[in-house]
Coordinates of C-alpha atoms in Angstrom, one line a residue:
Chain A
X1 CA 27.5 34.2 9.2
X2 CA 29.8 32.0 11.1
X3 CA 29.0 28.2 11.4
X4 CA 29.4 28.4 15.2
X5 CA 26.8 29.3 17.3
X6 CA 27.3 33.2 17.4
X7 CA 25.2 35.7 19.0
X8 CA 23.0 36.0 15.7
X9 CA 22.2 32.2 15.9
X10 CA 19.1 30.8 17.6
X11 CA 20.6 29.5 20.7
X12 CA 17.5 27.7 21.9
X13 CA 17.1 25.9 18.7
X14 CA 19.6 23.5 19.4
X15 CA 18.5 22.8 22.8
X16 CA 15.1 22.4 21.8
X17 CA 16.3 19.9 19.0
X18 CA 18.2 17.9 21.7
X19 CA 15.2 17.9 24.1
X20 CA 12.7 16.6 21.6
X21 CA 15.2 14.0 20.7
X22 CA 15.6 13.0 24.3
X23 CA 11.7 13.0 24.7
X24 CA 11.2 10.6 21.8
X25 CA 14.0 8.3 23.1
X26 CA 12.3 8.4 26.5
X27 CA 8.8 7.4 25.0
X28 CA 10.3 4.5 23.2
X29 CA 12.2 3.3 26.5
X30 CA 9.2 3.8 28.5
X31 CA 7.2 1.5 26.2
X32 CA 9.8 -1.0 25.9
X33 CA 10.1 -1.0 29.7
X34 CA 6.6 -1.5 30.7
X35 CA 6.2 -4.5 28.0
X36 CA 9.4 -6.0 29.5
X37 CA 8.0 -5.9 32.9
X38 CA 4.8 -7.2 31.8
X39 CA 6.4 -10.2 29.9
X40 CA 8.7 -10.8 32.8
X41 CA 5.8 -10.8 35.1
X42 CA 3.7 -13.3 33.1
X43 CA 6.7 -15.5 32.2
X44 CA 7.9 -15.7 35.9
X45 CA 4.4 -16.5 37.0
X46 CA 3.5 -19.0 34.5
X47 CA 6.9 -20.7 34.0
X48 CA 6.6 -23.5 36.4
X49 CA 3.0 -24.4 34.6
X50 CA 4.7 -24.5 31.3
X51 CA 5.5 -27.9 29.8
X52 CA 4.9 -30.2 27.1
X53 CA 2.1 -31.8 29.0
X54 CA 0.4 -28.6 29.6
X55 CA 0.2 -28.0 25.8
X56 CA -0.8 -31.4 25.3
X57 CA -3.7 -31.5 28.0
X58 CA -7.2 -30.7 28.3
X59 CA -8.6 -28.5 30.8
X60 CA -9.6 -29.8 34.2
X61 CA -10.9 -29.0 37.5
X62 CA -7.6 -29.2 39.1
X63 CA -5.1 -26.6 38.1
X64 CA -2.3 -28.9 38.2
X65 CA -3.8 -31.1 35.7
X66 CA -5.3 -28.3 33.5
X67 CA -3.8 -28.0 29.9
X68 CA -4.5 -25.7 27.0
X69 CA -4.6 -28.0 23.9
X70 CA -8.4 -27.6 22.8
X71 CA -7.8 -23.7 23.2
X72 CA -4.7 -23.5 21.1
X73 CA -6.1 -26.0 18.5
X74 CA -9.2 -23.9 18.4
X75 CA -7.3 -20.4 18.1
X76 CA -5.4 -21.9 15.2
X77 CA -8.6 -23.0 13.6
X78 CA -10.1 -19.7 14.1
X79 CA -7.4 -17.6 12.7
X80 CA -7.0 -19.8 9.6
X81 CA -10.8 -19.7 8.8
X82 CA -11.1 -15.9 9.6
X83 CA -7.8 -15.5 7.2
X84 CA -9.9 -17.6 4.5
X85 CA -13.0 -15.4 4.9
X86 CA -11.7 -12.1 5.5
X87 CA -8.7 -11.8 3.0
X88 CA -10.7 -12.5 -0.5
X89 CA -13.8 -10.1 1.0
X90 CA -11.4 -7.6 2.3
X91 CA -9.0 -7.3 -0.5
X92 CA -11.6 -7.6 -3.0
X93 CA -13.6 -4.6 -1.4
X94 CA -10.4 -2.7 -1.4
X95 CA -9.9 -3.2 -5.1
X96 CA -13.3 -2.5 -5.9
X97 CA -13.2 0.8 -3.8
X98 CA -9.7 2.0 -5.2
X99 CA -9.8 0.8 -8.9
X100 CA -13.4 0.3 -9.9
X101 CA -15.9 2.5 -7.9
X102 CA -16.5 5.8 -9.2
X103 CA -15.5 8.7 -7.0
X104 CA -18.9 9.9 -5.9
X105 CA -20.7 10.6 -2.8
X106 CA -21.8 7.0 -2.5
X107 CA -18.2 5.8 -2.2
X108 CA -17.4 8.6 0.3
X109 CA -20.3 7.3 2.6
X110 CA -18.9 3.6 2.2
X111 CA -15.6 4.6 2.9
X112 CA -16.4 6.7 6.1
X113 CA -18.7 3.8 7.2
X114 CA -15.6 1.4 6.8
X115 CA -13.3 3.6 8.6
X116 CA -15.9 4.0 11.6
X117 CA -16.3 0.4 11.5
X118 CA -12.8 -0.1 12.4
X119 CA -13.1 1.6 15.7
X120 CA -16.6 -0.3 16.8
X121 CA -15.9 -2.2 19.9
X122 CA -15.6 -5.9 19.4
X123 CA -18.2 -6.7 21.7
X124 CA -20.7 -5.3 19.4
X125 CA -19.6 -7.6 16.4
X126 CA -20.0 -10.3 19.0
X127 CA -23.7 -9.6 19.5
X128 CA -24.3 -9.2 15.9
X129 CA -22.5 -12.5 15.5
X130 CA -24.8 -14.2 18.1
X131 CA -27.9 -12.7 16.3
X132 CA -26.7 -13.4 12.7
X133 CA -24.5 -16.5 12.9
X134 CA -25.5 -18.4 16.0
X135 CA -29.2 -18.1 16.0
X136 CA -30.2 -16.8 12.5
X137 CA -27.8 -19.1 10.5
X138 CA -27.9 -21.7 13.2
X139 CA -24.4 -22.4 13.2
X140 CA -24.6 -22.7 16.8
X141 CA -21.6 -22.1 19.1
X142 CA -19.3 -23.6 16.2
X143 CA -16.0 -22.6 15.1
X144 CA -17.7 -21.3 11.8
X145 CA -19.7 -19.0 14.0
X146 CA -16.6 -17.7 15.8
X147 CA -14.5 -17.2 12.6
X148 CA -17.4 -15.4 10.9
X149 CA -17.7 -13.1 13.8
X150 CA -14.0 -12.5 14.0
X151 CA -14.0 -11.8 10.3
X152 CA -16.6 -8.9 10.9
X153 CA -14.2 -7.7 13.5
X154 CA -11.0 -7.7 11.4
X155 CA -12.7 -6.9 8.0
X156 CA -12.5 -3.0 8.2
X157 CA -8.6 -3.4 9.2
X158 CA -7.9 -5.5 6.2
X159 CA -9.8 -3.3 3.8
X160 CA -8.3 -0.2 4.9
X161 CA -4.6 -1.9 4.9
X162 CA -5.3 -3.2 1.5
X163 CA -6.6 0.2 0.2
X164 CA -3.7 1.9 1.7
X165 CA -1.2 -0.3 -0.2
X166 CA -2.8 -0.3 -3.6
X167 CA -3.0 3.5 -3.2
X168 CA 0.8 3.5 -2.6
X169 CA 1.4 1.9 -5.8
X170 CA 2.5 4.9 -8.1
X171 CA 0.0 6.1 -10.6
X172 CA 2.7 6.1 -13.2
X173 CA 2.5 2.0 -13.1
X174 CA -1.2 2.1 -13.8
X175 CA -0.8 4.5 -16.6
X176 CA 2.1 2.4 -18.4
X177 CA -0.2 -0.6 -18.1
X178 CA -3.3 1.1 -19.4
X179 CA -1.3 2.8 -22.2
X180 CA 0.0 -0.8 -23.4
X181 CA -3.6 -1.9 -23.8
X182 CA -4.1 -3.8 -20.7
X183 CA -7.6 -4.0 -19.4
X184 CA -8.5 -3.0 -15.7
X185 CA -8.5 -6.7 -14.8
X186 CA -5.0 -7.2 -16.1
X187 CA -3.6 -4.1 -14.6
X188 CA -5.1 -5.0 -11.1
X189 CA -4.0 -8.6 -11.3
X190 CA -0.7 -8.2 -13.1
X191 CA 0.7 -5.0 -11.7
X192 CA -1.3 -3.6 -8.6
X193 CA -1.7 -6.7 -6.7
X194 CA 1.8 -7.9 -6.8
X195 CA 3.1 -4.3 -6.0
X196 CA 0.8 -3.9 -3.3
X197 CA 1.2 -7.5 -1.6
X198 CA 3.8 -6.8 0.8
X199 CA 1.4 -4.0 2.4
X200 CA -1.7 -6.2 2.1
X201 CA 0.1 -8.8 3.9
X202 CA 1.3 -6.8 6.7
X203 CA -2.4 -5.6 7.1
X204 CA -3.7 -9.3 7.0
X205 CA -1.2 -10.2 9.7
X206 CA -1.9 -7.3 11.8
X207 CA -5.7 -8.1 11.4
X208 CA -5.0 -11.9 12.4
X209 CA -3.0 -10.7 15.4
X210 CA -6.0 -9.0 16.7
X211 CA -8.3 -11.7 15.8
X212 CA -6.2 -14.0 18.0
X213 CA -6.2 -12.0 20.9
X214 CA -10.0 -11.0 21.0
X215 CA -11.9 -12.8 23.8
X216 CA -15.1 -10.5 24.0
X217 CA -16.9 -11.3 20.6
X218 CA -16.5 -15.1 21.8
X219 CA -17.7 -14.4 24.9
X220 CA -20.7 -12.8 23.3
X221 CA -21.3 -15.7 20.9
X222 CA -21.2 -18.0 23.8
X223 CA -18.2 -20.0 23.0
X224 CA -17.3 -22.7 25.5
X225 CA -15.0 -22.2 28.1
X226 CA -14.5 -25.7 29.2
X227 CA -13.9 -28.2 26.3
X228 CA -12.8 -31.7 26.8
X229 CA -12.4 -32.6 23.0
X230 CA -10.9 -31.2 19.9
X231 CA -13.2 -29.7 17.3
X232 CA -13.6 -31.8 14.5
X233 CA -16.8 -30.4 12.8
X234 CA -16.2 -26.7 12.5
X235 CA -20.0 -26.0 12.0
X236 CA -21.4 -28.2 14.8
X237 CA -18.6 -28.8 17.4
X238 CA -18.1 -26.4 20.4
X239 CA -14.8 -24.8 20.7
X240 CA -12.9 -22.5 22.8
X241 CA -9.9 -20.2 22.1
X242 CA -6.7 -19.0 23.8
X243 CA -7.9 -15.6 25.3
X244 CA -11.1 -17.2 26.2
X245 CA -9.4 -20.0 28.3
X246 CA -7.0 -17.5 29.7
X247 CA -10.0 -15.3 30.8
X248 CA -11.9 -18.2 32.3
X249 CA -9.0 -19.3 34.3
X250 CA -7.9 -15.9 35.4
X251 CA -11.6 -15.5 37.0
X252 CA -11.0 -18.6 39.1
X253 CA -10.3 -18.1 43.0
X254 CA -7.6 -20.6 43.0
X255 CA -4.1 -19.5 42.6
X256 CA -3.1 -22.4 40.8
X257 CA -5.4 -21.5 37.8
X258 CA -3.8 -17.8 37.9
X259 CA -0.5 -19.6 37.1
X260 CA -1.9 -21.8 34.5
X261 CA -3.5 -18.6 32.9
X262 CA 0.0 -16.8 32.7
X263 CA 1.4 -19.9 31.1
X264 CA -1.6 -19.6 28.8
X265 CA -0.3 -16.1 27.8
X266 CA 3.0 -17.2 26.9
X267 CA 1.7 -19.8 24.8
X268 CA -0.5 -16.7 23.1
X269 CA 2.3 -14.7 22.7
X270 CA 4.4 -17.3 21.1
X271 CA 2.0 -17.9 18.4
X272 CA 1.7 -14.4 17.8
X273 CA 5.4 -13.9 17.4
X274 CA 5.4 -17.0 15.0
X275 CA 2.7 -15.3 12.8
X276 CA 4.7 -12.1 13.0
X277 CA 7.8 -13.8 12.0
X278 CA 6.1 -15.7 9.1
X279 CA 5.0 -12.1 7.8
X280 CA 8.5 -10.8 8.1
X281 CA 9.7 -13.7 6.1
X282 CA 7.1 -13.4 3.5
X283 CA 7.3 -9.9 3.2
X284 CA 11.2 -10.2 2.7
X285 CA 10.9 -12.8 -0.1
X286 CA 8.2 -10.9 -1.9
X287 CA 10.2 -7.6 -2.1
X288 CA 13.4 -9.5 -2.9
X289 CA 11.6 -11.0 -6.1
X290 CA 10.8 -7.2 -6.7
X291 CA 14.0 -5.6 -6.7
Chain B
X1 CA 8.8 34.8 -17.5
X2 CA 5.3 33.9 -18.9
X3 CA 3.6 36.7 -17.1
X4 CA 5.7 39.1 -18.8
X5 CA 5.4 37.5 -21.9
X6 CA 1.7 37.5 -21.9
X7 CA 1.6 41.5 -21.1
X8 CA 4.1 42.1 -24.0
X9 CA 1.7 41.5 -26.5
X10 CA -1.9 41.5 -26.7
X11 CA -3.4 38.0 -27.0
X12 CA -4.5 37.1 -30.4
X13 CA -6.2 34.0 -30.6
X14 CA -7.1 33.2 -34.3
X15 CA -9.4 30.1 -34.5
X16 CA -8.4 29.8 -38.3
X17 CA -5.0 28.8 -38.7
X18 CA -2.5 31.1 -40.7
X19 CA -2.9 30.5 -44.5
X20 CA 0.5 29.9 -45.5
X21 CA 1.1 27.4 -42.6
X22 CA -1.7 25.3 -43.7
X23 CA -0.5 25.7 -47.3
X24 CA 2.9 24.8 -46.9
X25 CA 2.1 22.1 -44.5
X26 CA -0.2 20.6 -47.2
X27 CA 2.5 21.2 -49.9
X28 CA 5.3 19.4 -47.5
X29 CA 3.1 16.6 -46.7
X30 CA 1.5 16.2 -50.1
X31 CA 1.0 12.7 -50.9
X32 CA 1.4 11.8 -47.4
X33 CA -1.5 10.2 -46.0
X34 CA -3.0 11.7 -42.5
X35 CA -2.5 9.1 -39.8
X36 CA -4.4 10.9 -37.0
X37 CA -6.6 14.3 -37.7
X38 CA -8.2 16.1 -35.0
X39 CA -11.2 18.4 -35.8
X40 CA -12.7 21.1 -33.5
X41 CA -11.4 19.5 -30.5
X42 CA -12.3 21.1 -27.2
X43 CA -11.4 19.6 -23.9
X44 CA -12.4 20.3 -20.4
X45 CA -11.2 19.3 -16.8
X46 CA -14.8 19.9 -15.2
X47 CA -15.5 23.4 -15.9
X48 CA -11.9 24.6 -16.9
X49 CA -11.5 24.3 -20.5
X50 CA -8.0 23.2 -21.4
X51 CA -8.1 22.9 -25.2
X52 CA -10.2 25.2 -27.6
X53 CA -11.2 24.1 -31.2
X54 CA -8.0 22.1 -32.0
X55 CA -7.8 21.1 -35.8
X56 CA -4.4 19.3 -36.5
X57 CA -3.5 16.6 -39.1
X58 CA -0.7 14.3 -38.1
X59 CA 0.8 12.9 -41.3
X60 CA 2.0 9.1 -41.3
X61 CA 5.6 8.3 -40.7
X62 CA 6.6 11.7 -39.8
X63 CA 7.6 13.1 -36.4
X64 CA 5.2 15.8 -35.2
X65 CA 6.5 18.0 -32.4
X66 CA 4.1 19.9 -29.9
X67 CA 5.6 22.8 -28.3
X68 CA 4.6 25.4 -26.1
X69 CA 5.0 27.0 -22.4
X70 CA 3.9 24.7 -19.4
X71 CA 0.1 24.5 -19.1
X72 CA -0.5 25.4 -22.7
X73 CA -2.6 22.0 -23.3
X74 CA 0.1 19.9 -25.5
X75 CA 0.3 17.1 -23.0
X76 CA -3.5 17.3 -22.7
X77 CA -3.6 17.2 -26.2
X78 CA -1.3 14.3 -26.8
X79 CA -3.3 12.2 -24.2
X80 CA -6.5 12.7 -26.1
X81 CA -5.2 10.9 -28.9
X82 CA -5.0 7.6 -27.1
X83 CA -7.8 8.5 -24.6
X84 CA -5.5 8.4 -21.7
X85 CA -7.7 11.3 -20.2
X86 CA -10.4 9.0 -19.7
X87 CA -8.7 7.8 -16.5
X88 CA -9.5 11.3 -14.9
X89 CA -12.6 12.1 -13.5
X90 CA -14.7 14.7 -14.8
X91 CA -13.5 15.5 -18.3
X92 CA -15.1 16.2 -21.1
X93 CA -14.3 16.1 -24.8
X94 CA -16.1 17.7 -27.8
X95 CA -15.0 17.2 -31.4
X96 CA -13.4 14.4 -33.3
X97 CA -10.1 12.5 -33.1
X98 CA -9.9 10.5 -36.3
X99 CA -7.5 7.6 -36.6
X100 CA -7.3 6.5 -40.0
X101 CA -10.7 8.2 -40.6
X102 CA -12.3 6.7 -37.9
X103 CA -13.5 8.7 -34.8
X104 CA -12.0 7.3 -31.5
X105 CA -14.4 9.1 -29.3
X106 CA -17.2 7.3 -31.0
X107 CA -19.2 5.5 -28.5
X108 CA -18.3 2.0 -29.5
X109 CA -14.6 2.5 -29.5
X110 CA -12.8 -0.2 -27.9
X111 CA -10.2 2.0 -25.6
X112 CA -8.0 -1.0 -25.0
X113 CA -7.6 -1.8 -28.7
X114 CA -7.0 1.9 -29.4
X115 CA -3.9 1.9 -26.9
X116 CA -2.5 -1.0 -28.5
X117 CA -2.6 0.8 -31.6
X118 CA -1.3 4.3 -30.2
X119 CA 1.3 3.5 -27.9
X120 CA 2.7 6.0 -25.2
X121 CA 6.1 6.9 -23.7
X122 CA 5.8 8.9 -20.6
X123 CA 8.0 12.0 -19.4
X124 CA 9.2 10.0 -16.3
X125 CA 10.4 6.7 -17.1
X126 CA 7.9 4.2 -15.4
X127 CA 9.3 0.6 -15.8
X128 CA 7.4 -1.9 -14.0
X129 CA 9.1 -3.5 -10.9
X130 CA 9.8 -6.5 -12.9
X131 CA 12.4 -8.0 -15.0
X132 CA 13.8 -6.3 -18.2
X133 CA 12.2 -9.3 -20.1
X134 CA 8.9 -8.9 -18.3
X135 CA 8.7 -5.2 -18.9
X136 CA 8.9 -5.6 -22.7
X137 CA 6.9 -8.8 -22.9
X138 CA 3.8 -7.3 -20.9
X139 CA 2.3 -5.9 -24.0
X140 CA 2.1 -8.9 -26.0
X141 CA 1.1 -11.0 -22.9
X142 CA -2.2 -8.9 -22.2
X143 CA -2.7 -9.0 -25.8
X144 CA -2.8 -12.8 -25.4
X145 CA 0.6 -13.9 -26.6
X146 CA 1.5 -17.2 -24.8
X147 CA 4.2 -18.7 -26.8
X148 CA 7.4 -18.2 -25.3
X149 CA 9.1 -18.4 -28.5
X150 CA 7.3 -15.4 -29.9
X151 CA 7.6 -13.6 -26.8
X152 CA 11.4 -14.0 -27.1
X153 CA 11.7 -12.6 -30.7
X154 CA 9.4 -9.8 -29.7
X155 CA 11.5 -8.7 -26.7
X156 CA 14.7 -8.9 -28.8
X157 CA 13.2 -7.2 -31.7
X158 CA 11.9 -4.3 -29.6
X159 CA 15.2 -3.9 -27.5
X160 CA 17.0 -3.9 -30.7
X161 CA 14.8 -1.3 -32.2
X162 CA 15.2 0.9 -28.9
X163 CA 18.9 0.4 -29.2
X164 CA 19.2 -1.3 -25.9
X165 CA 19.8 -4.9 -26.8
X166 CA 23.4 -4.9 -26.6
X167 CA 23.5 -3.2 -23.3
X168 CA 20.9 -5.9 -21.5
X169 CA 21.0 -9.1 -23.5
X170 CA 22.9 -10.8 -21.0
X171 CA 20.7 -9.5 -18.1
X172 CA 17.2 -9.9 -19.3
X173 CA 16.0 -11.3 -16.1
X174 CA 17.6 -8.5 -13.8
X175 CA 15.1 -6.1 -12.5
X176 CA 14.4 -3.2 -14.8
X177 CA 14.9 -0.8 -11.9
X178 CA 18.6 -1.6 -11.7
X179 CA 19.1 0.1 -15.3
X180 CA 20.1 3.8 -15.3
X181 CA 17.7 6.6 -16.2
X182 CA 18.4 6.7 -19.8
X183 CA 18.3 2.9 -20.0
X184 CA 14.9 2.7 -18.5
X185 CA 13.5 5.4 -20.9
X186 CA 14.5 3.3 -23.9
X187 CA 13.2 0.3 -22.0
X188 CA 9.8 2.1 -22.0
X189 CA 10.1 2.8 -25.5
X190 CA 10.9 -0.8 -26.1
X191 CA 7.8 -1.7 -24.2
X192 CA 5.7 0.6 -26.0
X193 CA 7.0 -0.9 -29.4
X194 CA 6.1 -4.3 -28.2
X195 CA 2.4 -4.0 -28.8
X196 CA 3.2 -3.1 -32.4
X197 CA 1.5 0.3 -32.4
X198 CA 0.9 2.6 -35.4
X199 CA 1.3 5.7 -33.7
X200 CA 3.8 6.5 -30.8
X201 CA 3.0 9.3 -28.6
X202 CA 6.0 10.8 -26.5
X203 CA 5.5 13.1 -23.7
X204 CA 8.8 14.9 -22.9
X205 CA 10.5 11.6 -23.1
X206 CA 13.9 13.2 -22.8
X207 CA 13.2 15.8 -20.3
X208 CA 14.7 14.0 -17.2
X209 CA 17.7 12.5 -18.9
X210 CA 21.3 13.8 -19.2
X211 CA 22.7 15.0 -22.5
X212 CA 24.1 11.6 -24.0
X213 CA 20.9 9.8 -23.0
X214 CA 18.9 12.5 -24.7
X215 CA 20.9 12.3 -28.0
X216 CA 20.3 8.1 -27.9
X217 CA 16.6 9.0 -27.7
X218 CA 16.6 11.5 -30.4
X219 CA 18.4 9.1 -32.6
X220 CA 16.1 6.6 -31.8
X221 CA 13.1 8.7 -32.7
X222 CA 14.7 9.4 -36.0
X223 CA 15.1 5.8 -36.8
X224 CA 11.6 4.8 -35.4
X225 CA 9.7 7.1 -37.7
X226 CA 10.2 5.1 -40.9
X227 CA 8.1 2.5 -39.3
X228 CA 5.6 4.4 -36.8
X229 CA 4.1 7.8 -36.6
X230 CA 5.3 9.7 -33.9
X231 CA 4.0 12.6 -31.7
X232 CA 6.3 14.2 -29.5
X233 CA 5.8 16.6 -26.6
X234 CA 8.9 18.7 -25.8
X235 CA 9.9 21.8 -24.1
X236 CA 13.2 21.7 -25.8
X237 CA 13.2 24.1 -28.7
X238 CA 16.5 22.6 -30.5
X239 CA 15.4 18.9 -29.7
X240 CA 11.8 19.9 -31.8
X241 CA 13.9 21.4 -34.6
X242 CA 16.3 18.4 -34.6
X243 CA 13.6 15.6 -34.5
X244 CA 10.6 16.7 -36.1
X245 CA 9.3 17.2 -39.4
X246 CA 6.1 19.2 -38.4
X247 CA 5.8 21.4 -35.5
X248 CA 2.7 22.8 -33.7
X249 CA 2.9 25.5 -31.5
X250 CA 0.2 25.6 -28.5
X251 CA -0.6 28.6 -26.5
X252 CA -3.2 28.6 -23.6
X253 CA -5.1 26.0 -24.9
X254 CA -5.1 27.2 -28.6
X255 CA -3.4 25.9 -31.4
X256 CA -1.5 29.1 -32.8
X257 CA 0.3 27.7 -35.7
X258 CA 1.5 24.6 -37.3
X259 CA 3.6 24.0 -40.3
X260 CA 6.8 22.3 -41.6
X261 CA 9.5 22.3 -38.8
X262 CA 12.0 24.3 -40.7
X263 CA 9.5 27.1 -41.5
X264 CA 8.0 27.3 -38.1
X265 CA 11.7 27.8 -36.8
X266 CA 13.1 30.2 -39.4
X267 CA 10.0 32.1 -40.5
X268 CA 7.2 31.9 -38.0
X269 CA 3.9 33.6 -39.2
X270 CA 2.4 34.5 -35.8
X271 CA 4.5 36.8 -33.6
X272 CA 3.5 34.6 -30.5
X273 CA 5.3 31.6 -31.9
X274 CA 8.4 33.7 -32.8
X275 CA 8.3 35.3 -29.3
X276 CA 8.4 31.7 -27.9
X277 CA 10.8 30.0 -30.1
X278 CA 13.3 33.1 -29.6
X279 CA 12.9 32.6 -25.9
X280 CA 11.2 35.9 -25.2
X281 CA 8.7 34.1 -22.9
X282 CA 7.7 30.6 -21.7

């Protein structure tokens, strides 16, 4: 057999390989290009409205005076509270399902349900939140009700991500720990959680990014769209959030509001990038400690 | 190999052990107290029976080697001795495993306590992704030792025992994952020693190592038997002959023969044992 492509070789294999590589590269560039166009469009549209005053102002009937402050603060509150609720519940559930629950039919049913819940449209959670948190628990249209509703939206994502990263911890680590006379709690706390932490954090950040961008469930629970104060009491005050504010502005007939909305999108994107950057930094620090 | 081997001779699975082996074993180990004793041990993975009626005495402060072809049940047997098989779903154990005369499969057994007394070293070295120090200190820590000076002392003692101290004493806080394969395995041994076990189970501890590291581990086993009772699973006949005092040959879930190592290797009673040792199958 010669190493050059002789008559006995597979002449199309090389071509197919090259075509496939081209296809993959093309797909990547298509995504990047579309994203760039979108970004360019939004930034150029909203650039003139962006200013420190815009960020530091309350909404207004006049587009040129409208600001995003309450929505920005509301969104930060929302993701903070959502993280507070969803991380312990989500990670706890994942630990139970992976480390404690007997592998029986009951566990399979729960598992399938969680996977399905991850695909349920968020408006459905919004309606549930309206009935459960706003009405039954009488939390009204508060930050609390919003955060709990968003917790429902992101919980399946957090659980699945945490389960995935717990499963990725080599079973040899578990065995070594148990063989040294560690209890299940000690094994989970001292070995599995630290090893799974980077993966869990990635999942949590992804989930929070989703929570940050959700408008539908907030619409469903009736969150306000025109708020002229900052929320001080998280269970009583009304609130609004970035996606909701953007959505309302784009719905206005005046062109000025569309520009303000574009500026809002830029603010939303910046917050997202900050969260993701934080995730990368934390991940890096944790995996550096490990090596 | 094993297929031709099993057709070469009819399977003769005697449930009673050959007389001479039992006798000579008794003579050899006279005055030697039995640390671990199994009585008519059956083991099932679901409906598949992996061990049949195993009765084996493991003398204190001796090295017992378990040999046999892959899948013969020797690792399963080893894991019965510290109940590591409990982690697998759908297993079933019948019979008794006595540690100092007390059945560890008795219902009230504290498995956590048992595993502190019966340590284990695995085939593939599996250090925690932590520092060398923290690896060794983990056992005492989970047992409740908090005092730094006690931990320091423990870590040094165990690393010396496993002949690793000289190589790592200046980098105890480095990650254990930076050590070489042989060093990692010795670290795992040090880690197992740190719970002050009475019995040390080793599941092919040198199978993934180069000859030099293997020699280091074997020397270590020789030194350790003064303090610990050791049970070692090995695929390596020479290794079994070199390190062990007693050898047990397993085949298809049955204990075929057990006796003093020199007798098993020079004058086995069972043809299956002889065939396996001389490399005719397995």
